[in-house]
Amino acid sequence: MDPVFLGQLLLNGIVIGLIYGLIATGLTLQFGILHIVNFAHGEVLMVAMYAMAALLPLFGGDFFVAFAVLVVLASAVSLLAARGLLAALATGGDGGGIFEKSLLLTLGVSIVLVNGVQQLFTSNPQMATTSFGYGAFALGEIRLTYAHALASVVAVVTFGALFWFLLRTNAGRALRAVAQNREAALMIGLDPTRVARRAVAVSLVLSAVAGAVLVPIIVFQPTVGQTLLLKAFAVVVIGGMGNIGGAVAVALGLGVLESLVGGFADIVWQNAVAFVAMIAVLAMRPQGLFAAAIRKG
Amino acid sequence: MPPAMRSPKGLLLLLLAVLALAYPFASSSGYHLNVLTNALFFTVLAMSLNVIYGYAGLLSFAQVGFWGVGGYVGALTVTRLGGSVWDGMLAAGAVALLLAIAISAVSLRLSNHAFVIVSIAFTLLLQLLAQEWIDVTNGPMGIPGLPAPEIVLGPLYFAFDDRTSQYFLALAFAAATLAAIGLVLSSRVGRTLRMLKHDETLARSLGVRTTRWKVFAAGFAAVVAAMAGALYVFYLSIVDPTIFDVYYTQLMLVIVIVGGLGSFWPMIAAGFVLVVLPEVLRTSDEVRMIYYGVVLIAGVLFFPRGFAGLLAARRRRHSSGGRLGQPGSI
């Protein structure tokens, strides 16, 4: 086997895995705190990609400035969206549980976003050029484009910040407290709604960041979020629903595995890997690879 | 007087049947017949979702997956294996049943939540396979030129190759399927499924094997969706990856939620209204999707029990002596 080819596959897999991780941590955070699933999580990423593609020319293709502006915008919009989503989930009451309601509502939002963007920008594939273009680092014979390297750095820094937030700040501790035991958190004076709002906002920003770093890497269209969502769901289930560390680890593993399958087997199976792995894990260890205890649904 | 005519409901049914049978002779518009034929297929599809979500309380996004699997298995049975359209429908039902048992039995080991997530992933995966597994599915080009269903009984031969005969075929299929579902749901089985939705713990304490019944509901719903999908692609005469489009999921959900989860006749009525109405409004596909999306959001937020819920509330008001609502205020 050619070591350069293998190394290239591994490296590509790690980059893709890191991006899966950004998407999946948001999903699993929402599930862990609120027991909701966001069908529109992929569309958040898609909208962020279109926003990034619109911002880049404004700043002469400077990725970093556009990225900073996007993160500020995404944070503001995410806070509002989180507030809206939680308010919507609290209305009515009798239409099944909050889980079903979240899925149906976000499915509606997802469809409106996909078709709205399609109406505005057509479904033609889009791409954006950045100031660093298509240059690449050469690690021996293995190539790592600047865009891939940047995506990896951003993802690693974001994970670092996320874990620092969850483990070292009071807001993050509050989040974990609510995820562990909502009633107990309420008893010690935490406001679960506020905590939940923060969790949803953070997870939406994570998805937007994933979209932003993907812009210079892939050609995209309004349905880009849906394929990525399939991978993210698989990651969430395999890692243990609600388990953030598990999601990051599984995302990396899945990225590498997909890359290897894509390199050595028929390309068709690349997309099936995630699903097959999810079914296998559900059959053998349904609580997820990284779950400490079985969560009873 | 035949028993069907003794109750107002029976009379209404009889009237509907006569209308449905007489319509093609009254109208010569192929377009109208096409809309009605679609309404028949989509109502059956929505009813399959109603079985698993409305009755058994398991939200499933896999129904469109089974509908598409049915389409592809049906088409491949005819084009690759040389079977008839009816063989294709049977094969579609069988494959869907196996897949449904596999994904539901495995995911229900964890929780209902896991089932929902796996059902989403299942559909997304199938859509990718339909696009990329070109050796089998012919990719985005689809499998065109599917033959019309035909009946060969000794010397008798009939092909469903025009709009009118296809409408009658769809009508017969929809009537038979809906009647079968209606019978199952109004029996002990239907009551067991309802119990799963309302109180699973109670059901288990009464000795109901809840997981088995959920798997049963998933399998039953999958077979219905797959057979409808198989017949539908022969109606279209082509199957391509758009059969897995989220459009169908959304349409099904809107019909089931607007009609009322776990209702029978109101859901069927919603199926017809929601398929025919956008045709009357003549909107582009994207705009129609946006409308449906908004209806879905509004339905979930403000109207979670649908039309059937409104009917039930009205009946309650009437039976409580009109104290809660003035007579004639509706």
XYZ file of C-alpha atoms in Angstrom:
627
model
C 0.000 0.000 0.000
C 1.220 3.452 -0.874
C 2.040 5.319 2.362
C 1.565 8.723 0.742
C -1.920 7.805 -0.413
C -2.761 6.425 3.012
C -1.387 9.496 4.737
C -3.343 11.772 2.441
C -6.553 9.824 3.149
C -5.968 9.973 6.895
C -5.287 13.690 6.798
C -8.389 14.418 4.689
C -10.407 12.225 7.027
C -9.246 14.133 10.075
C -10.194 17.489 8.531
C -13.650 16.257 7.514
C -14.051 14.597 10.914
C -13.314 17.869 12.681
C -16.014 19.585 10.646
C -18.491 16.767 11.387
C -17.564 17.319 15.010
C -18.527 20.995 14.890
C -21.960 20.085 13.555
C -22.532 17.068 15.790
C -21.512 18.720 19.075
C -24.230 21.304 18.540
C -26.840 18.625 17.896
C -25.825 16.537 20.868
C -25.695 19.609 23.115
C -29.293 20.405 22.204
C -30.360 16.845 22.817
C -28.493 16.596 26.108
C -29.898 19.798 27.584
C -33.380 19.971 26.151
C -34.118 16.554 24.686
C -34.863 18.181 21.370
C -33.601 17.476 17.879
C -33.009 20.260 15.432
C -33.855 19.212 11.897
C -32.777 22.634 10.647
C -29.265 22.291 12.082
C -27.889 21.592 8.607
C -29.746 24.599 7.235
C -28.062 26.839 9.806
C -24.802 25.693 8.258
C -26.171 26.231 4.751
C -27.337 29.758 5.507
C -23.964 30.510 7.107
C -22.263 29.319 3.903
C -24.359 31.623 1.729
C -23.775 34.473 4.183
C -20.024 33.815 4.111
C -20.039 33.722 0.308
C -21.824 37.073 0.336
C -19.480 38.578 2.941
C -16.185 37.501 1.334
C -16.329 39.868 -1.681
C -17.236 42.757 0.636
C -13.905 42.376 2.396
C -11.845 41.728 -0.723
C -11.774 37.968 -0.121
C -10.125 38.332 3.288
C -11.314 35.173 5.022
C -10.429 36.265 8.533
C -12.349 39.541 8.516
C -15.353 37.926 6.857
C -15.185 35.072 9.370
C -15.099 37.477 12.324
C -18.086 39.409 10.966
C -19.942 36.165 10.349
C -19.365 34.910 13.892
C -20.655 38.178 15.356
C -23.709 38.079 13.087
C -24.296 34.382 13.778
C -24.127 34.930 17.532
C -26.734 37.660 17.401
C -29.049 35.708 15.100
C -28.545 32.522 17.134
C -29.562 34.200 20.365
C -32.734 35.453 18.725
C -33.414 32.090 17.063
C -32.859 30.236 20.327
C -35.271 32.553 22.082
C -37.826 32.034 19.323
C -37.436 28.261 19.286
C -37.817 27.915 23.043
C -40.833 30.212 23.064
C -42.384 28.150 20.265
C -41.704 24.907 22.098
C -43.392 26.286 25.201
C -46.663 27.185 23.449
C -49.670 24.915 23.202
C -48.555 21.940 25.174
C -50.797 19.127 23.958
C -49.355 17.873 20.712
C -47.070 15.153 21.897
C -43.818 15.753 23.718
C -41.321 18.525 23.236
C -39.141 16.099 21.260
C -41.681 15.549 18.483
C -42.644 19.174 18.507
C -39.058 20.317 18.085
C -38.588 17.966 15.138
C -41.752 19.035 13.351
C -41.152 22.736 13.920
C -37.545 22.607 12.799
C -38.502 20.471 9.785
C -40.847 23.284 8.779
C -38.083 25.833 9.326
C -35.636 23.690 7.371
C -37.938 23.428 4.380
C -38.713 27.125 4.393
C -34.980 27.915 4.522
C -33.946 25.462 1.787
C -36.666 26.605 -0.585
C -36.313 30.247 0.347
C -32.596 30.166 -0.453
C -33.324 28.194 -3.612
C -35.812 30.860 -4.664
C -33.304 33.657 -3.983
C -30.046 32.142 -5.231
C -31.322 29.276 -7.466
C -30.073 25.759 -6.838
C -26.939 26.260 -8.947
C -23.781 25.183 -7.141
C -21.952 28.097 -5.581
C -18.325 28.603 -4.745
C -16.379 31.395 -3.183
C -12.806 32.527 -3.666
C -10.641 33.616 -0.775
C -7.426 35.580 -0.688
C -5.383 32.472 0.075
C -6.789 30.706 -2.979
C -5.880 27.101 -3.564
C -2.376 27.086 -2.138
C -1.266 24.164 -0.011
C 1.304 23.099 2.539
C 3.442 20.186 1.474
C 4.206 17.668 4.205
C 6.577 15.480 2.282
C 4.398 14.392 -0.596
C 1.170 14.847 1.329
C -0.699 18.017 0.511
C -2.778 20.034 2.924
C -4.511 23.009 1.336
C -4.579 26.258 3.292
C -8.359 25.998 3.382
C -8.242 22.540 4.975
C -5.548 23.609 7.416
C -7.540 26.666 8.392
C -10.694 24.604 8.907
C -8.795 22.233 11.190
C -7.271 25.034 13.239
C -10.625 26.780 13.618
C -12.291 23.515 14.627
C -9.628 22.634 17.192
C -9.704 26.130 18.686
C -13.515 26.022 18.788
C -13.505 22.654 20.571
C -10.951 24.030 23.012
C -13.143 27.040 23.712
C -16.230 24.849 24.025
C -14.631 22.525 26.566
C -13.153 25.451 28.456
C -16.628 26.996 28.562
C -18.299 23.764 29.680
C -15.696 22.773 32.264
C -14.284 26.025 33.568
C -17.003 28.678 33.536
C -20.086 28.910 35.703
C -22.338 29.261 32.683
C -20.882 26.033 31.327
C -21.269 24.258 34.663
C -24.890 25.379 34.749
C -25.347 23.851 31.316
C -23.928 20.527 32.409
C -26.006 20.639 35.582
C -29.235 21.031 33.637
C -28.199 18.233 31.286
C -27.543 15.919 34.219
C -30.607 16.633 36.275
C -33.097 19.315 35.424
C -35.003 19.194 38.717
C -31.870 19.370 40.850
C -30.619 22.287 38.767
C -33.912 24.063 39.349
C -33.614 23.421 43.069
C -30.231 25.086 43.381
C -31.588 28.174 41.661
C -30.642 27.732 38.028
C -33.079 28.986 35.434
C -33.384 26.065 32.976
C -34.925 28.207 30.249
C -32.024 30.631 30.296
C -29.529 27.807 30.342
C -31.327 26.094 27.499
C -31.388 29.284 25.471
C -27.659 29.624 25.896
C -27.095 25.997 24.897
C -29.171 26.325 21.738
C -27.447 29.590 20.805
C -23.997 28.054 21.297
C -24.909 25.032 19.216
C -26.240 27.175 16.373
C -23.031 29.206 16.350
C -21.040 25.952 16.174
C -22.978 24.971 13.068
C -22.438 28.411 11.533
C -18.689 28.141 12.186
C -18.674 24.772 10.440
C -20.406 26.372 7.470
C -17.942 29.253 7.347
C -14.858 27.039 7.244
C -16.462 24.774 4.630
C -16.995 27.639 2.182
C -13.467 27.603 0.701
C -13.408 23.776 0.714
C -16.531 22.621 -1.079
C -18.941 23.675 -3.790
C -22.336 24.090 -2.202
C -26.033 24.397 -2.971
C -29.158 24.839 -0.836
C -29.347 21.126 0.045
C -25.770 20.982 1.384
C -26.997 20.812 4.972
C -28.938 17.581 4.531
C -26.072 15.218 3.708
C -24.031 16.661 6.551
C -26.992 16.250 8.883
C -27.069 12.508 8.140
C -23.448 12.233 9.275
C -24.060 14.399 12.310
C -27.026 12.296 13.431
C -24.989 9.143 13.083
C -22.192 10.714 15.121
C -24.631 11.751 17.849
C -26.142 8.263 18.130
C -22.810 6.453 17.988
C -21.199 8.745 20.536
C -24.122 8.449 22.933
C -26.988 10.911 22.620
C -26.059 14.013 24.598
C -22.397 13.106 25.023
C -20.214 15.947 23.730
C -16.808 14.344 24.168
C -18.157 11.211 22.532
C -19.431 13.238 19.592
C -16.021 14.810 18.952
C -14.212 11.469 19.146
C -16.739 9.649 16.948
C -16.797 12.491 14.414
C -13.027 12.186 13.971
C -13.295 8.423 13.694
C -16.095 8.652 11.163
C -14.234 11.208 9.063
C -11.171 8.966 8.871
C -13.219 5.820 8.239
C -15.192 7.475 5.445
C -12.041 8.764 3.865
C -10.478 5.284 3.930
C -13.614 3.640 2.536
C -13.795 6.295 -0.170
C -10.149 5.684 -1.033
C -10.150 1.898 -1.105
C -13.720 0.866 -1.907
C -16.424 2.018 -4.254
C -17.317 5.656 -3.614
C -20.973 4.708 -3.088
C -20.183 3.134 0.241
C -18.546 6.249 1.609
C -21.879 7.755 2.540
C -23.253 4.468 3.814
C -20.470 4.027 6.385
C -22.081 6.416 8.854
C -25.420 4.670 8.696
C -24.031 1.160 8.880
C -21.875 2.142 11.851
C -24.876 3.670 13.576
C -26.976 0.536 13.100
C -24.119 -1.659 14.275
C -23.624 0.410 17.414
C -27.364 0.431 18.141
C -27.428 -3.339 17.782
C -24.438 -3.976 20.048
C -24.172 -1.040 22.423
C -27.343 1.022 22.097
C -26.375 3.564 24.744
C -23.533 4.701 22.485
C -19.826 4.001 22.533
C -19.008 6.652 25.098
C -22.031 6.540 27.390
C -21.331 5.906 31.043
C -24.770 4.552 31.793
C -27.843 3.608 29.807
C -30.135 6.547 29.321
C -33.741 5.454 29.500
C -35.812 7.337 26.904
C -82.526 -0.586 2.748
C -78.903 -1.756 2.646
C -77.050 -1.242 5.915
C -74.715 1.335 4.392
C -77.634 3.698 3.880
C -79.037 3.597 7.371
C -76.597 6.044 8.977
C -75.675 9.513 7.748
C -72.049 8.409 7.642
C -72.897 5.429 5.450
C -74.923 7.641 3.159
C -72.037 10.084 2.863
C -69.665 7.236 2.037
C -72.001 5.939 -0.632
C -72.258 9.412 -2.123
C -68.474 9.760 -2.128
C -68.095 6.380 -3.822
C -70.581 7.324 -6.517
C -68.843 10.670 -7.061
C -65.423 9.048 -7.250
C -66.636 6.463 -9.765
C -68.633 8.895 -11.884
C -66.079 11.716 -11.980
C -64.015 10.550 -14.990
C -67.188 10.319 -17.058
C -68.249 13.831 -16.099
C -64.914 15.527 -16.724
C -62.673 15.078 -19.715
C -59.732 16.969 -18.220
C -56.649 14.782 -17.917
C -55.124 17.371 -15.635
C -57.962 17.122 -13.114
C -57.731 13.341 -13.168
C -53.992 13.551 -12.598
C -54.499 15.766 -9.550
C -57.106 13.376 -8.153
C -54.906 10.341 -8.806
C -52.064 12.044 -6.948
C -54.436 12.838 -4.104
C -55.311 9.124 -3.849
C -51.660 8.061 -3.672
C -50.657 10.753 -1.203
C -53.625 10.064 1.036
C -52.592 6.409 1.292
C -49.013 7.497 1.978
C -50.181 9.920 4.664
C -52.337 7.183 6.189
C -49.251 4.987 6.501
C -47.606 7.737 8.528
C -50.812 8.101 10.524
C -50.627 4.402 11.452
C -47.191 4.706 12.990
C -47.266 8.310 14.231
C -50.930 9.104 14.782
C -51.856 5.752 16.284
C -48.706 4.193 17.724
C -47.181 7.555 18.637
C -43.852 6.900 16.936
C -42.798 9.840 14.800
C -41.167 8.367 11.710
C -39.314 10.086 8.905
C -38.714 6.735 7.261
C -42.078 6.611 5.487
C -40.757 8.511 2.488
C -37.800 6.131 2.540
C -40.098 3.121 2.281
C -42.170 4.866 -0.380
C -38.977 5.333 -2.401
C -37.675 1.838 -1.688
C -41.033 0.576 -2.925
C -40.632 2.635 -6.077
C -37.142 1.349 -6.803
C -37.790 -2.275 -5.860
C -40.960 -2.255 -7.942
C -39.183 -0.753 -10.938
C -36.161 -3.066 -10.650
C -38.360 -6.156 -10.291
C -39.932 -5.319 -13.627
C -36.898 -4.017 -15.534
C -34.204 -6.380 -14.206
C -36.077 -9.489 -13.131
C -38.822 -9.440 -15.718
C -41.651 -9.610 -13.192
C -45.056 -8.003 -13.605
C -46.063 -4.756 -11.940
C -47.956 -6.782 -9.336
C -44.830 -8.842 -8.580
C -43.042 -5.531 -8.205
C -45.565 -4.346 -5.638
C -45.270 -7.564 -3.656
C -41.481 -7.450 -3.748
C -41.610 -3.801 -2.659
C -43.785 -4.694 0.315
C -41.532 -7.583 1.308
C -38.272 -5.601 1.096
C -39.798 -2.687 3.005
C -41.070 -5.038 5.696
C -37.606 -6.502 6.254
C -35.951 -3.085 6.322
C -38.578 -1.711 8.688
C -38.183 -4.600 11.096
C -34.409 -4.216 11.003
C -34.242 -0.495 11.693
C -37.085 -0.386 14.206
C -36.062 -3.447 16.222
C -32.493 -2.171 16.473
C -33.245 1.468 17.285
C -36.105 0.778 19.699
C -33.601 -1.090 21.848
C -32.419 2.359 22.899
C -35.502 4.578 22.844
C -38.251 6.101 20.745
C -35.933 9.062 20.246
C -33.304 6.832 18.689
C -35.959 5.411 16.373
C -36.819 8.881 15.117
C -33.194 9.787 14.500
C -32.469 6.497 12.742
C -35.564 7.006 10.590
C -34.221 10.377 9.437
C -30.783 8.973 8.726
C -32.357 6.015 6.872
C -34.174 8.289 4.439
C -31.177 10.558 3.891
C -29.006 7.518 3.202
C -31.462 6.028 0.715
C -31.584 9.298 -1.155
C -27.792 9.300 -1.416
C -27.761 5.670 -2.551
C -30.372 6.386 -5.208
C -28.173 9.179 -6.534
C -24.812 7.473 -6.278
C -25.311 3.723 -6.667
C -25.463 4.144 -10.404
C -25.033 0.443 -11.319
C -28.364 -0.351 -9.723
C -30.395 2.842 -9.617
C -29.038 4.568 -12.731
C -28.271 7.591 -10.536
C -29.964 10.948 -11.046
C -31.176 9.825 -14.484
C -33.556 7.415 -12.805
C -35.148 4.398 -14.439
C -37.453 5.694 -17.178
C -39.940 3.955 -19.442
C -41.640 1.791 -16.821
C -44.492 -0.222 -18.338
C -48.150 0.338 -17.507
C -49.713 -2.205 -15.155
C -51.668 -4.867 -17.048
C -53.978 -7.732 -16.233
C -53.637 -10.985 -18.154
C -56.176 -13.650 -17.237
C -56.134 -16.350 -19.883
C -57.644 -14.653 -22.940
C -58.526 -11.539 -20.941
C -56.072 -8.679 -21.317
C -56.288 -5.168 -19.999
C -53.598 -2.489 -19.709
C -53.909 0.523 -17.438
C -52.334 2.828 -19.987
C -54.497 5.937 -20.012
C -55.377 8.539 -17.409
C -58.894 7.230 -16.781
C -57.953 3.596 -16.232
C -54.994 4.629 -14.075
C -57.300 6.768 -11.997
C -59.566 3.772 -11.435
C -56.591 1.588 -10.563
C -55.392 4.154 -8.023
C -58.929 4.447 -6.694
C -59.217 0.685 -6.250
C -55.797 0.508 -4.595
C -56.542 3.421 -2.270
C -59.987 2.107 -1.346
C -58.689 -1.392 -0.628
C -55.673 -0.151 1.334
C -57.593 2.413 3.351
C -60.351 -0.118 4.087
C -57.778 -2.662 5.242
C -56.066 -0.079 7.442
C -59.432 1.056 8.775
C -60.340 -2.519 9.695
C -57.019 -3.136 11.431
C -57.146 0.154 13.300
C -60.684 -0.273 14.548
C -59.871 -3.737 15.841
C -58.059 -4.796 18.972
C -54.784 -4.072 17.170
C -55.692 -0.419 16.714
C -56.639 -0.109 20.371
C -53.342 -1.658 21.406
C -51.432 0.825 19.238
C -53.374 3.724 20.756
C -52.514 2.455 24.209
C -48.815 2.501 23.307
C -49.147 6.147 22.432
C -51.100 7.192 25.481
C -49.462 5.215 28.254
C -46.683 2.825 27.466
C -46.078 1.904 31.087
C -49.714 0.998 31.563
C -49.641 -1.064 28.387
C -46.600 -2.943 29.603
C -48.167 -3.545 32.994
C -51.139 -5.122 31.227
C -48.844 -7.561 29.500
C -48.594 -5.849 26.130
C -45.211 -6.452 24.545
C -44.745 -2.815 23.654
C -41.576 -3.073 21.576
C -43.042 -5.864 19.456
C -46.144 -3.825 18.783
C -44.055 -0.819 17.817
C -42.076 -2.972 15.397
C -45.384 -4.290 14.053
C -46.649 -0.727 13.511
C -43.408 0.214 11.759
C -43.605 -2.857 9.511
C -47.283 -2.378 8.672
C -46.778 1.295 7.837
C -43.702 0.467 5.752
C -45.518 -2.155 3.668
C -48.355 0.259 2.887
C -45.967 3.075 1.942
C -43.799 0.789 -0.202
C -46.693 -0.725 -2.136
C -48.143 2.726 -2.749
C -44.711 3.916 -3.887
C -44.348 0.955 -6.242
C -47.705 1.577 -7.892
C -46.987 5.302 -8.036
C -43.769 4.949 -10.070
C -45.625 2.847 -12.657
C -48.176 5.626 -12.816
C -45.379 8.158 -13.414
C -43.578 5.599 -15.643
C -40.236 6.698 -14.149
C -38.469 6.441 -10.806
C -35.596 8.770 -9.913
C -34.022 10.013 -6.661
C -36.632 12.736 -6.240
C -38.960 9.974 -4.997
C -37.128 10.438 -1.669
C -37.719 14.176 -1.712
C -38.464 15.845 1.589
C -41.516 17.234 -0.227
C -43.343 13.947 0.398
C -42.378 13.907 4.075
C -43.672 17.389 4.484
C -46.863 16.689 2.594
C -47.530 13.576 4.704
C -46.910 15.403 7.957
C -49.048 18.348 6.979
C -51.920 16.038 5.980
C -51.686 13.991 9.175
C -51.347 17.004 11.478
C -53.978 19.165 9.785
C -56.354 16.202 9.580
C -55.653 15.193 13.147
C -53.184 12.655 14.501
C -54.803 9.283 14.939
C -57.996 10.271 13.134
C -59.304 8.363 10.134
C -61.877 10.235 8.050
C -60.672 13.746 8.906
C -57.182 12.726 7.796
C -58.478 11.379 4.488
C -60.400 14.614 3.938
C -57.243 16.611 4.719
C -55.348 14.481 2.200
C -57.661 15.513 -0.613
C -57.935 19.148 0.383
C -54.178 19.604 0.820
C -53.288 17.981 -2.494
C -55.991 19.697 -4.512
C -55.717 23.162 -2.935
C -52.155 24.021 -4.133
C -53.203 22.981 -7.642
C -56.090 25.423 -7.468
C -53.734 28.128 -6.192
C -51.216 27.310 -8.970
C -47.978 28.085 -7.217
C -44.426 27.228 -8.200
C -42.859 24.235 -6.470
C -40.556 26.253 -4.194
C -43.354 28.550 -3.108
C -45.612 25.558 -2.498
C -42.942 23.996 -0.277
C -42.694 27.246 1.671
C -46.488 27.310 2.111
C -46.470 23.746 3.371
C -43.586 24.568 5.714
C -45.512 27.478 7.162
C -48.665 25.359 7.481
C -46.626 22.686 9.280
C -45.168 25.189 11.755
C -48.526 26.871 12.325
C -50.272 23.519 12.692
C -47.834 22.275 15.309
C -47.963 25.554 17.215
C -51.625 26.493 17.143
C -53.524 23.511 15.889
C -51.820 20.410 17.287
C -54.921 18.224 17.164
C -55.918 19.233 13.702
C -59.339 19.221 12.167
C -60.330 16.079 14.074
C -59.511 17.899 17.328
C -61.781 20.767 16.358
C -64.589 18.333 15.549
C -64.136 16.599 18.900
C -64.146 19.915 20.750
C -67.325 20.920 18.959
C -68.978 17.612 19.823
C -68.005 18.074 23.473
C -69.460 21.572 23.533
C -72.730 20.328 22.097
C -73.023 17.479 24.551
C -72.360 19.773 27.517
C -75.623 21.616 26.821
C -74.192 24.567 24.947
C -72.987 26.219 28.120
C -69.440 26.601 26.864
C -70.343 27.870 23.436
C -73.415 29.616 22.168
C -75.369 27.430 19.739
C -74.845 28.591 16.228
C -71.649 30.419 17.049
C -69.579 28.033 14.974
